[in-house]
């Protein structure tokens, strides 16, 4: 059984939360991580499909991180990244090309591999060269925390560890109510709103119809469907995490009112946006800054880094034309916006909206963003008839 | 203060009842769906993706 995929999952989580809350009165604060690891392991072994795959990935990544950073002390992080991401890369490539003599997906692939790989790389990137390797229990909890096992949010190890260290202290009535409310909101989003959009809006017209009305219907309905589905999952994970004593990061905050692409990624799948910014965009931008040819062109550097970052995001979803194209579109939107802001600053005035009321500018910006995001996600959905 | 608490309780009760009814009417027909071999309506919906 996958997390949040059946009614029984919620019963199991209620049992886990209840037992962890009782454990608070019998165990010392520092023992929380052992209690949590017991339940994470129990869920993986007894309920999760392909638990061996997950355990092997955790042990493999822990040993590799230890060897690279503690034994061989390799300074260039790129080699470590490539080794740690190898299982995910092989699976993603296999989906598109199938050029191995056997089905690689059957051996390596399992639900949650992508998110686990992101967290593994995040830990490796954040680890300073002289910093001691974390204990295996905390590392195991970080990768296998049940509510975020399948589709995130992508937490950072330091944040997770801080939350874990005060796990028993976080189990309070106030936090339980906050968690409960988030979980109920998530249930409403995922199991009512997303389902209603799917049944009574998204599928009323043929999904691959070439009529403009069909395409517009698909475009807007898919945006709402994706938001309610994904935000619902994230809220349920946040809520259950909170009731267990763990603070799970917020992943969505009203993306429909975003005024520009940067603002959008601060509201939509926030943890992925932050991950890409911290571990790909910033290092790439700094790398490009050191290039002689690009030293005098900060805008070119930024736009190259933006395009590459969103292209990577597209490829991460799978090596398929719709994913890559949607990533590229998001990159182009961001590059156009940052160039526009740069030019406005250079000229000391807003080029297009100079004399307009700020409130009207905000409304126009929200309208433009809503439509271009809906279009990019429509491409992402694979429902566009011209890409099939 | 007491009135506010009672009002809040009643709003929550109506809200939760609404959620429960909506979920029941959305998912219970799927328990008898001819393609449903999972025995769980939510699991069945999930499998579509």
Coordinates of C-alpha atoms in Angstrom, one line a residue:
Chain A
X1 CA 0.0 0.0 0.0
X2 CA 1.3 3.5 -0.9
X3 CA 0.8 6.5 1.5
X4 CA -2.6 8.2 1.2
X5 CA -3.8 5.6 -1.3
X6 CA -6.5 4.0 0.9
X7 CA -8.7 4.5 4.0
X8 CA -6.5 1.9 5.8
X9 CA -3.5 4.1 5.5
X10 CA -5.2 6.8 7.7
X11 CA -6.1 4.1 10.3
X12 CA -2.5 3.0 10.4
X13 CA -1.3 6.6 10.8
X14 CA -3.8 7.1 13.6
X15 CA -2.3 4.1 15.4
X16 CA 1.2 5.3 14.9
X17 CA 0.4 8.8 16.1
X18 CA -1.4 7.4 19.2
X19 CA 1.5 5.1 20.1
X20 CA 4.1 7.8 19.6
X21 CA 2.1 10.2 21.8
X22 CA 2.0 7.5 24.5
X23 CA 5.7 6.8 24.1
X24 CA 6.3 10.5 25.0
X25 CA 5.6 9.6 28.7
X26 CA 7.9 6.5 28.8
X27 CA 10.9 7.5 26.8
X28 CA 13.5 10.3 27.1
X29 CA 13.4 13.2 24.6
X30 CA 16.5 11.9 22.8
X31 CA 14.9 8.5 22.2
X32 CA 12.3 10.0 19.8
X33 CA 14.4 9.2 16.7
X34 CA 14.5 5.5 17.7
X35 CA 10.7 5.4 18.2
X36 CA 10.2 7.2 14.8
X37 CA 12.6 4.9 13.0
X38 CA 10.8 1.9 14.4
X39 CA 7.5 3.1 12.9
X40 CA 9.1 4.1 9.6
X41 CA 10.8 0.7 9.3
X42 CA 7.5 -1.0 10.3
X43 CA 5.6 0.8 7.5
X44 CA 8.3 0.1 4.9
X45 CA 8.6 -3.6 5.8
X46 CA 4.9 -4.5 6.4
X47 CA 3.0 -2.2 4.1
X48 CA 5.2 -0.4 1.5
X49 CA 5.6 -2.2 -1.9
X50 CA 9.3 -3.2 -2.7
X51 CA 10.7 -2.4 0.8
X52 CA 14.1 -4.0 -0.1
X53 CA 14.6 -1.5 -2.9
X54 CA 14.2 1.4 -0.5
X55 CA 16.4 -0.2 2.2
X56 CA 19.1 -0.9 -0.4
X57 CA 19.0 2.7 -1.7
X58 CA 19.3 4.1 1.9
X59 CA 22.3 1.8 2.8
X60 CA 23.9 2.4 -0.7
X61 CA 23.6 6.2 -0.4
X62 CA 24.8 6.2 3.2
X63 CA 27.9 4.2 2.4
X64 CA 28.7 6.1 -0.8
X65 CA 28.3 9.5 1.1
X66 CA 30.6 8.2 3.9
X67 CA 33.2 6.9 1.5
X68 CA 33.3 10.0 -0.7
X69 CA 33.3 12.6 2.1
X70 CA 35.1 10.8 4.9
X71 CA 37.4 8.2 3.4
X72 CA 38.4 9.4 0.0
X73 CA 37.6 13.1 0.8
X74 CA 36.8 14.0 -2.8
X75 CA 36.4 17.8 -3.0
X76 CA 34.6 17.9 -6.3
X77 CA 31.0 17.2 -5.5
X78 CA 30.0 16.4 -9.1
X79 CA 31.4 12.8 -8.8
X80 CA 29.5 12.1 -5.6
X81 CA 26.3 13.6 -7.1
X82 CA 26.6 11.4 -10.2
X83 CA 27.1 8.2 -8.2
X84 CA 24.3 9.0 -5.8
X85 CA 21.8 9.9 -8.5
X86 CA 22.8 6.9 -10.7
X87 CA 19.9 4.7 -9.7
X88 CA 17.4 7.5 -10.5
X89 CA 19.2 8.4 -13.8
X90 CA 19.2 4.8 -15.0
X91 CA 15.5 4.5 -14.3
X92 CA 14.6 7.8 -15.9
X93 CA 16.7 7.0 -19.0
X94 CA 15.1 3.5 -19.2
X95 CA 11.6 4.9 -19.4
X96 CA 12.5 6.7 -22.6
X97 CA 15.0 4.6 -24.4
X98 CA 14.9 0.9 -23.2
X99 CA 18.4 0.2 -24.5
X100 CA 19.5 -2.1 -21.7
X101 CA 19.5 -5.9 -22.4
X102 CA 17.0 -6.3 -19.5
X103 CA 14.2 -4.2 -18.0
X104 CA 16.2 -1.9 -15.7
X105 CA 13.0 -0.5 -14.3
X106 CA 12.0 -3.9 -12.8
X107 CA 15.2 -4.0 -10.9
X108 CA 15.8 -0.4 -9.8
X109 CA 12.5 1.4 -9.9
X110 CA 10.2 1.8 -7.0
X111 CA 7.6 4.4 -5.8
X112 CA 9.3 7.4 -4.2
X113 CA 12.8 6.9 -5.8
X114 CA 12.9 10.4 -7.3
X115 CA 12.0 12.2 -4.0
X116 CA 14.4 9.9 -2.1
X117 CA 17.2 10.8 -4.6
X118 CA 16.5 14.5 -4.2
X119 CA 16.8 14.2 -0.4
X120 CA 20.0 12.1 -0.7
X121 CA 21.6 14.7 -2.9
X122 CA 20.4 17.5 -0.6
X123 CA 22.1 15.9 2.4
X124 CA 25.4 15.3 0.4
X125 CA 25.4 18.9 -0.9
X126 CA 24.8 20.4 2.5
X127 CA 27.4 18.4 4.3
X128 CA 30.5 20.5 4.8
X129 CA 33.9 18.7 4.2
X130 CA 34.9 18.8 7.8
X131 CA 31.4 18.0 9.1
X132 CA 30.9 14.6 10.7
X133 CA 28.6 12.1 9.0
X134 CA 25.2 12.0 10.7
X135 CA 24.1 8.8 12.6
X136 CA 22.4 6.2 10.5
X137 CA 19.1 6.3 12.4
X138 CA 18.6 10.0 11.7
X139 CA 19.6 9.5 8.0
X140 CA 17.2 6.6 7.8
X141 CA 14.3 8.7 9.3
X142 CA 15.1 11.5 7.0
X143 CA 14.7 9.3 3.9
X144 CA 11.9 7.1 5.1
X145 CA 9.6 9.4 7.0
X146 CA 6.3 7.9 6.2
X147 CA 4.1 11.0 5.4
X148 CA 6.7 12.4 3.0
X149 CA 7.8 9.1 1.6
X150 CA 6.1 9.2 -1.8
X151 CA 5.8 12.7 -3.1
X152 CA 7.5 15.0 -0.6
X153 CA 7.7 17.9 0.3
X154 CA 11.5 17.7 -0.2
X155 CA 12.8 18.5 3.2
X156 CA 16.3 19.5 4.1
X157 CA 18.3 17.4 6.5
X158 CA 19.2 20.1 9.0
X159 CA 15.6 21.2 9.3
X160 CA 14.4 17.6 9.6
X161 CA 17.1 16.9 12.3
X162 CA 16.1 20.0 14.3
X163 CA 12.5 18.9 14.2
X164 CA 13.4 15.3 15.1
X165 CA 15.5 16.4 18.1
X166 CA 12.5 18.0 19.7
X167 CA 10.0 15.4 18.4
X168 CA 8.5 14.5 21.8
X169 CA 8.3 18.2 22.8
X170 CA 6.4 19.0 19.6
X171 CA 3.6 16.6 20.5
X172 CA 1.2 19.0 22.1
X173 CA -2.6 19.6 21.9
X174 CA -2.0 22.8 19.9
X175 CA 0.2 21.1 17.3
X176 CA -2.3 18.2 17.1
X177 CA -5.1 20.6 16.3
X178 CA -2.9 22.4 13.7
X179 CA -2.0 19.1 12.2
X180 CA -5.6 17.8 12.2
X181 CA -6.8 21.0 10.4
X182 CA -4.1 20.7 7.8
X183 CA -4.9 17.0 7.2
X184 CA -8.7 17.7 6.9
X185 CA -7.9 20.5 4.4
X186 CA -5.7 18.1 2.5
X187 CA -8.4 15.4 2.4
X188 CA -10.9 18.0 1.1
X189 CA -8.4 19.2 -1.6
X190 CA -7.4 15.7 -2.7
X191 CA -10.4 13.5 -2.2
X192 CA -13.2 16.0 -3.0
X193 CA -12.0 19.0 -5.0
X194 CA -9.5 17.2 -7.2
X195 CA -11.9 14.3 -7.7
X196 CA -14.8 16.6 -8.6
X197 CA -12.6 18.6 -11.1
X198 CA -11.4 15.3 -12.6
X199 CA -14.8 13.7 -13.0
X200 CA -17.1 16.6 -13.7
X201 CA -14.8 19.2 -15.5
X202 CA -11.6 17.7 -16.9
X203 CA -13.2 14.7 -18.6
X204 CA -16.4 16.3 -20.0
X205 CA -14.6 16.9 -23.3
X206 CA -12.1 14.5 -25.1
X207 CA -8.7 14.9 -23.6
X208 CA -6.9 15.1 -27.0
X209 CA -9.6 17.0 -28.9
X210 CA -8.0 19.6 -31.3
X211 CA -10.9 22.1 -31.0
X212 CA -9.9 25.3 -29.2
X213 CA -12.7 24.9 -26.6
X214 CA -11.5 21.4 -25.8
X215 CA -8.0 22.5 -25.4
X216 CA -8.9 25.6 -23.2
X217 CA -11.1 23.3 -21.0
X218 CA -8.2 20.8 -20.6
X219 CA -5.7 23.6 -19.9
X220 CA -7.6 25.3 -17.1
X221 CA -9.1 22.1 -15.6
X222 CA -5.8 20.4 -15.4
X223 CA -4.2 23.3 -13.6
X224 CA -6.9 23.2 -10.9
X225 CA -6.8 19.4 -10.8
X226 CA -3.0 19.3 -10.4
X227 CA -3.1 22.0 -7.7
X228 CA -5.8 20.3 -5.6
X229 CA -4.3 16.9 -6.0
X230 CA -0.7 17.9 -5.2
X231 CA -1.5 20.5 -2.5
X232 CA -3.9 18.0 -1.0
X233 CA -1.1 15.4 -0.6
X234 CA 1.3 18.0 0.8
X235 CA -1.2 19.2 3.3
X236 CA -2.0 15.6 4.5
X237 CA 1.7 15.0 4.8
X238 CA 2.2 18.2 6.8
X239 CA -0.8 17.4 9.0
X240 CA 0.1 13.9 9.8
X241 CA 3.8 14.9 10.3
X242 CA 2.7 17.7 12.7
X243 CA 0.6 15.2 14.8
X244 CA 3.6 12.9 14.9
X245 CA 5.7 15.7 16.3
X246 CA 7.6 16.6 13.0
X247 CA 7.5 19.9 11.2
X248 CA 7.0 19.2 7.5
X249 CA 7.6 22.3 5.2
X250 CA 4.7 24.0 3.6
X251 CA 4.6 23.2 -0.2
X252 CA 1.8 25.4 -1.6
X253 CA 0.6 28.9 -0.8
X254 CA -2.0 30.3 -3.2
X255 CA -0.2 29.8 -6.5
X256 CA -3.1 31.3 -8.4
X257 CA -2.3 34.8 -7.2
X258 CA 1.4 34.7 -8.2
X259 CA 2.4 37.9 -10.0
X260 CA 5.6 36.7 -11.7
X261 CA 7.5 33.4 -12.4
X262 CA 9.7 33.9 -9.3
X263 CA 6.7 34.5 -7.2
X264 CA 5.0 31.5 -8.6
X265 CA 7.8 29.1 -7.6
X266 CA 7.7 30.6 -4.1
X267 CA 4.0 29.5 -4.0
X268 CA 3.8 26.3 -6.1
X269 CA 5.8 23.2 -5.1
X270 CA 8.0 25.4 -2.9
X271 CA 10.3 22.6 -1.7
X272 CA 11.2 21.7 -5.3
X273 CA 11.8 25.4 -6.2
X274 CA 14.0 25.8 -3.2
X275 CA 15.9 22.6 -3.9
X276 CA 16.6 23.6 -7.5
X277 CA 17.6 27.1 -6.5
X278 CA 20.0 25.9 -3.7
X279 CA 21.6 22.9 -5.4
X280 CA 21.5 23.7 -9.1
X281 CA 20.7 27.3 -10.0
X282 CA 23.1 29.0 -7.5
X283 CA 26.1 26.7 -8.1
X284 CA 25.6 27.0 -11.8
X285 CA 25.3 30.7 -11.7
X286 CA 28.5 30.9 -9.6
X287 CA 30.3 28.6 -12.1
X288 CA 29.2 30.8 -15.0
X289 CA 30.4 33.9 -13.1
X290 CA 33.9 32.5 -13.2
X291 CA 33.8 32.1 -17.0
X292 CA 35.8 34.9 -18.7
X293 CA 33.4 35.3 -21.6
X294 CA 30.4 35.8 -19.4
X295 CA 31.9 38.0 -16.7
X296 CA 30.5 41.2 -18.2
X297 CA 27.0 39.9 -18.9
X298 CA 25.2 39.2 -15.7
X299 CA 21.8 38.9 -17.4
X300 CA 23.1 36.3 -19.9
X301 CA 24.5 34.3 -17.0
X302 CA 21.3 34.4 -15.1
X303 CA 19.2 33.5 -18.1
X304 CA 21.4 30.5 -19.0
X305 CA 21.2 29.3 -15.4
X306 CA 17.4 29.8 -15.3
X307 CA 16.9 27.9 -18.6
X308 CA 19.2 25.0 -17.5
X309 CA 17.5 24.8 -14.1
X310 CA 14.0 24.5 -15.5
X311 CA 15.2 22.2 -18.2
X312 CA 16.6 19.9 -15.5
X313 CA 13.2 20.1 -13.7
X314 CA 11.5 19.0 -16.9
X315 CA 14.0 16.1 -17.4
X316 CA 13.5 15.0 -13.8
X317 CA 9.9 14.3 -14.5
X318 CA 11.0 12.0 -17.3
X319 CA 12.8 12.1 -20.6
X320 CA 9.6 12.8 -22.5
X321 CA 8.9 15.7 -24.9
X322 CA 6.0 17.1 -22.9
X323 CA 8.0 17.3 -19.7
X324 CA 11.1 18.8 -21.3
X325 CA 9.1 21.3 -23.2
X326 CA 7.1 22.4 -20.2
X327 CA 10.4 22.8 -18.2
X328 CA 11.8 24.9 -21.1
X329 CA 8.6 27.0 -21.1
X330 CA 9.0 27.8 -17.4
X331 CA 12.6 28.7 -18.1
X332 CA 11.7 31.0 -20.9
X333 CA 9.0 32.7 -18.8
X334 CA 11.5 33.3 -15.9
X335 CA 14.2 34.5 -18.3
X336 CA 11.8 37.0 -20.0
X337 CA 10.7 38.3 -16.6
X338 CA 14.2 38.7 -15.2
X339 CA 15.3 40.5 -18.4
X340 CA 12.3 42.8 -18.2
X341 CA 13.0 43.6 -14.5
X342 CA 16.7 44.2 -15.4
X343 CA 15.8 46.6 -18.3
X344 CA 13.3 48.5 -16.1
X345 CA 15.9 49.0 -13.4
X346 CA 18.4 50.1 -16.1
X347 CA 16.0 52.7 -17.5
X348 CA 14.6 53.7 -14.1
X349 CA 11.0 53.1 -15.1
X350 CA 8.5 50.4 -15.8
X351 CA 8.7 50.0 -19.6
X352 CA 5.1 48.7 -20.4
X353 CA 3.1 49.5 -17.2
X354 CA 4.8 52.8 -16.2
X355 CA 1.7 55.0 -15.9
X356 CA -0.8 52.4 -14.7
X357 CA -2.3 52.2 -11.2
X358 CA -0.3 49.6 -9.1
X359 CA -3.4 47.7 -8.2
X360 CA -4.3 47.4 -11.9
X361 CA -0.7 46.2 -12.6
X362 CA -1.1 43.5 -10.0
X363 CA -4.4 42.3 -11.5
X364 CA -2.9 42.2 -15.0
X365 CA 0.2 40.4 -13.7
X366 CA -1.9 37.7 -11.9
X367 CA -4.0 37.3 -15.1
X368 CA -1.0 36.8 -17.3
X369 CA 0.8 34.5 -14.9
X370 CA -2.3 32.4 -14.4
X371 CA -2.7 31.8 -18.1
X372 CA 0.9 31.2 -19.0
X373 CA 1.3 28.7 -16.1
X374 CA -1.9 27.0 -17.1
X375 CA -0.5 26.7 -20.6
X376 CA 2.9 25.3 -19.4
X377 CA 1.2 22.8 -17.2
X378 CA -1.1 21.8 -20.1
X379 CA 2.0 20.9 -22.1
X380 CA 3.3 19.1 -19.0
X381 CA 0.1 17.1 -18.7
X382 CA 0.7 15.3 -22.1
X383 CA -2.9 16.1 -23.0
X384 CA -1.9 18.6 -25.8
X385 CA -3.0 16.9 -29.1
X386 CA -0.1 18.4 -31.0
X387 CA 2.5 16.6 -28.9
X388 CA 1.0 13.2 -29.3
Chain B
X1 CA -17.3 33.5 24.9
X2 CA -19.6 30.5 25.4
X3 CA -21.8 31.5 22.4
X4 CA -18.7 31.8 20.1
X5 CA -17.5 28.3 21.2
X6 CA -21.0 26.8 20.5
X7 CA -21.1 28.6 17.1
X8 CA -17.7 27.3 16.2
X9 CA -18.6 23.8 17.2
X10 CA -21.8 23.9 15.2
X11 CA -19.9 25.3 12.1
X12 CA -17.3 22.5 12.4
X13 CA -19.9 19.9 12.9
X14 CA -21.7 21.0 9.7
X15 CA -18.4 21.2 7.8
X16 CA -17.3 17.8 8.8
X17 CA -20.6 16.2 8.1
X18 CA -20.5 17.9 4.7
X19 CA -17.0 16.5 4.0
X20 CA -18.1 13.0 5.1
X21 CA -21.2 13.1 2.9
X22 CA -19.3 14.4 -0.1
X23 CA -16.7 11.7 0.3
X24 CA -19.4 9.0 0.7
X25 CA -21.3 10.1 -2.4
X26 CA -18.1 10.4 -4.5
X27 CA -16.5 7.1 -3.6
X28 CA -19.1 4.6 -2.5
X29 CA -20.4 3.9 -6.1
X30 CA -16.8 2.9 -7.0
X31 CA -16.9 0.0 -4.5
X32 CA -19.2 -1.8 -7.0
X33 CA -17.4 -0.6 -10.1
X34 CA -16.9 -3.6 -12.5
X35 CA -13.2 -2.8 -12.9
X36 CA -12.5 -2.4 -9.2
X37 CA -10.6 -5.4 -8.0
X38 CA -8.9 -3.7 -5.0
X39 CA -11.9 -3.6 -2.6
X40 CA -11.1 0.0 -1.9
X41 CA -12.7 2.9 -3.8
X42 CA -9.9 5.4 -3.0
X43 CA -7.3 2.8 -4.0
X44 CA -9.2 2.2 -7.2
X45 CA -9.3 5.9 -8.1
X46 CA -5.6 6.2 -7.3
X47 CA -4.8 3.4 -9.7
X48 CA -6.1 5.4 -12.6
X49 CA -2.9 7.4 -12.6

